[in-house]
Amino acid sequence: MAKRPQLTGRAAILAVVVCAIAMSLAYPVREYISLRRSISELRAEKARVEAEKQALLARDQQANDPNWIKKTAKERLHYCGPGEKCFVVMEPGEDERRTTVKQPATAPPWYQTLWESVEAADAGTGRRAVTDSRAPQPSTKPSTKVTAEPTPGPTKKESVGQ
């Protein structure tokens, strides 16, 4: 008896047809799965929006209730009804905390610093103008004090402007 080959022509054609069918169905199946996932996400979002809508409708119905309006006005706006005595309890020192707001120190403008340095050089003090906003600012008035002693100049170890 002659041996028959393992892979016949019919088997090869059948294998090619099965592969072609599998390849042609892969993309539609993938799209079907992604669309089903998208549909489930949209349904979850719709349920969330419906729950939010129901909460807003309940809040709207609550706003139509006159007792709720009175209660809210008393709580939030501190309203008093006719004939009621209302008190507001304040903590000690609360007014002080509200009124004492620290303002950040501002640096003087550049022209003021320049003019102060010119005045300092003219007066012969040899000081540098202060540019740090936290340091005390020198006076802008020219000095009228007359001294009999001459002001010493810079020494070898010192230099002008230090």
Short mmCIF file of C-alpha atoms in Angstrom, two decimals:
data_model
loop_
_atom_site.label_atom_id
_atom_site.label_comp_id
_atom_site.label_asym_id
_atom_site.label_seq_id
_atom_site.Cartn_x
_atom_site.Cartn_y
_atom_site.Cartn_z
CA MET A 1 0.00 0.00 0.00
CA ALA A 2 1.11 3.40 -0.85
CA LYS A 3 1.46 5.98 1.84
CA ARG A 4 -0.91 8.91 1.62
CA PRO A 5 0.59 12.33 2.31
CA GLN A 6 -0.41 14.05 5.56
CA LEU A 7 -1.36 17.37 3.92
CA THR A 8 -3.52 17.02 0.89
CA GLY A 9 -4.60 19.75 -1.47
CA ARG A 10 -8.11 19.78 -0.06
CA ALA A 11 -6.79 20.19 3.51
CA ALA A 12 -4.55 23.09 2.45
CA ILE A 13 -7.43 24.88 0.74
CA LEU A 14 -9.63 24.31 3.79
CA ALA A 15 -6.93 25.77 6.08
CA VAL A 16 -6.59 28.87 3.86
CA VAL A 17 -10.38 29.39 3.82
CA VAL A 18 -10.62 29.06 7.62
CA CYS A 19 -7.77 31.60 8.07
CA ALA A 20 -9.42 34.03 5.63
CA ILE A 21 -12.73 33.79 7.50
CA ALA A 22 -10.98 34.32 10.86
CA MET A 23 -9.09 37.35 9.51
CA SER A 24 -12.23 38.86 7.99
CA LEU A 25 -14.16 38.48 11.27
CA ALA A 26 -11.44 39.79 13.61
CA TYR A 27 -12.04 43.52 12.94
CA PRO A 28 -15.86 43.43 13.19
CA VAL A 29 -15.69 41.42 16.41
CA ARG A 30 -13.23 43.92 17.90
CA GLU A 31 -15.51 46.81 16.90
CA TYR A 32 -18.52 45.03 18.36
CA ILE A 33 -16.75 44.58 21.70
CA SER A 34 -15.61 48.23 21.83
CA LEU A 35 -19.13 49.45 20.98
CA ARG A 36 -20.65 47.29 23.71
CA ARG A 37 -18.14 48.77 26.20
CA SER A 38 -19.04 52.29 25.02
CA ILE A 39 -22.75 51.55 25.39
CA SER A 40 -22.27 50.33 28.97
CA GLU A 41 -20.25 53.49 29.83
CA LEU A 42 -22.98 55.69 28.35
CA ARG A 43 -25.65 53.85 30.32
CA ALA A 44 -23.67 54.40 33.55
CA GLU A 45 -23.31 58.10 32.72
CA LYS A 46 -27.03 58.34 31.96
CA ALA A 47 -27.85 56.76 35.33
CA ARG A 48 -25.55 59.27 37.07
CA VAL A 49 -27.15 62.21 35.27
CA GLU A 50 -30.64 60.93 36.11
CA ALA A 51 -29.69 60.65 39.80
CA GLU A 52 -28.32 64.21 39.71
CA LYS A 53 -31.53 65.38 38.00
CA GLN A 54 -33.66 63.73 40.69
CA ALA A 55 -31.56 65.38 43.42
CA LEU A 56 -31.99 68.78 41.79
CA LEU A 57 -35.74 68.28 41.42
CA ALA A 58 -35.99 67.32 45.09
CA ARG A 59 -34.00 70.43 46.01
CA ASP A 60 -36.30 72.54 43.84
CA GLN A 61 -39.38 71.08 45.57
CA GLN A 62 -37.75 71.76 48.93
CA ALA A 63 -37.16 75.40 47.96
CA ASN A 64 -40.92 75.80 47.45
CA ASP A 65 -41.61 74.81 51.06
CA PRO A 66 -42.09 77.98 53.19
CA ASN A 67 -40.86 76.28 56.37
CA TRP A 68 -37.61 75.33 54.66
CA ILE A 69 -37.19 78.92 53.45
CA LYS A 70 -37.64 80.28 56.99
CA LYS A 71 -35.25 77.73 58.45
CA THR A 72 -32.61 78.47 55.82
CA ALA A 73 -32.98 82.23 56.30
CA LYS A 74 -32.46 81.82 60.04
CA GLU A 75 -29.42 79.57 59.64
CA ARG A 76 -27.59 81.23 56.75
CA LEU A 77 -28.69 84.86 56.92
CA HIS A 78 -29.34 85.11 60.69
CA TYR A 79 -32.90 86.42 60.19
CA CYS A 80 -35.28 86.72 63.10
CA GLY A 81 -39.01 86.27 62.92
CA PRO A 82 -41.43 88.83 64.33
CA GLY A 83 -41.45 88.69 68.12
CA GLU A 84 -38.29 86.56 68.34
CA LYS A 85 -35.15 87.59 70.17
CA CYS A 86 -32.01 86.64 68.30
CA PHE A 87 -28.49 86.72 69.65
CA VAL A 88 -25.18 86.49 67.88
CA VAL A 89 -22.40 85.07 70.02
CA MET A 90 -19.00 86.42 69.08
CA GLU A 91 -15.72 85.01 70.27
CA PRO A 92 -13.46 87.40 72.18
CA GLY A 93 -10.88 89.02 69.95
CA GLU A 94 -12.73 88.17 66.74
CA ASP A 95 -13.10 91.84 65.82
CA GLU A 96 -9.38 92.39 66.31
CA ARG A 97 -8.51 89.52 64.00
CA ARG A 98 -10.75 90.92 61.29
CA THR A 99 -9.41 94.47 61.46
CA THR A 100 -5.70 93.74 61.80
CA VAL A 101 -4.73 92.61 58.36
CA LYS A 102 -1.01 92.86 57.76
CA GLN A 103 -0.08 94.65 54.58
CA PRO A 104 3.10 93.46 52.90
CA ALA A 105 5.92 95.99 53.02
CA THR A 106 6.56 97.56 49.65
CA ALA A 107 9.95 98.50 48.31
CA PRO A 108 10.43 102.15 47.43
CA PRO A 109 10.47 103.04 43.75
CA TRP A 110 13.84 103.12 42.03
CA TYR A 111 13.87 106.88 41.62
CA GLN A 112 13.38 107.39 45.36
CA THR A 113 16.33 105.11 46.08
CA LEU A 114 18.41 106.99 43.52
CA TRP A 115 17.51 110.38 44.99
CA GLU A 116 18.32 109.18 48.52
CA SER A 117 21.73 108.02 47.39
CA VAL A 118 22.34 111.40 45.72
CA GLU A 119 21.33 113.19 48.93
CA ALA A 120 23.58 110.91 50.99
CA ALA A 121 26.51 111.60 48.70
CA ASP A 122 25.79 115.33 48.81
CA ALA A 123 25.62 115.30 52.60
CA GLY A 124 28.94 113.46 52.72
CA THR A 125 27.69 110.62 54.86
CA GLY A 126 28.86 108.04 52.34
CA ARG A 127 26.06 105.66 53.27
CA ARG A 128 24.44 103.40 50.81
CA ALA A 129 20.76 103.82 50.06
CA VAL A 130 18.66 101.06 51.59
CA THR A 131 16.80 98.96 49.03
CA ASP A 132 15.50 96.24 51.35
CA SER A 133 11.82 96.79 52.14
CA ARG A 134 12.18 95.34 55.66
CA ALA A 135 14.94 97.75 56.70
CA PRO A 136 14.06 101.25 57.95
CA GLN A 137 13.96 103.84 55.20
CA PRO A 138 16.23 106.88 55.49
CA SER A 139 14.69 110.30 55.61
CA THR A 140 14.09 112.15 52.35
CA LYS A 141 14.67 115.56 53.98
CA PRO A 142 18.11 117.08 53.45
CA SER A 143 20.20 117.35 56.57
CA THR A 144 20.43 120.89 58.00
CA LYS A 145 22.85 120.03 60.79
CA VAL A 146 26.15 121.90 60.51
CA THR A 147 29.21 120.17 61.92
CA ALA A 148 32.58 121.74 62.58
CA GLU A 149 34.48 118.53 62.01
CA PRO A 150 35.08 117.31 58.47
CA THR A 151 33.76 113.87 57.69
CA PRO A 152 36.52 111.35 57.21
CA GLY A 153 37.03 109.89 53.75
CA PRO A 154 37.49 106.22 52.97
CA THR A 155 40.58 104.51 54.30
CA LYS A 156 42.69 101.93 52.54
CA LYS A 157 40.65 99.06 54.01
CA GLU A 158 37.29 100.63 53.23
CA SER A 159 35.89 101.50 49.89
CA VAL A 160 33.11 103.87 48.94
CA GLY A 161 29.66 102.31 48.94
CA GLN A 162 30.30 99.55 51.47
#
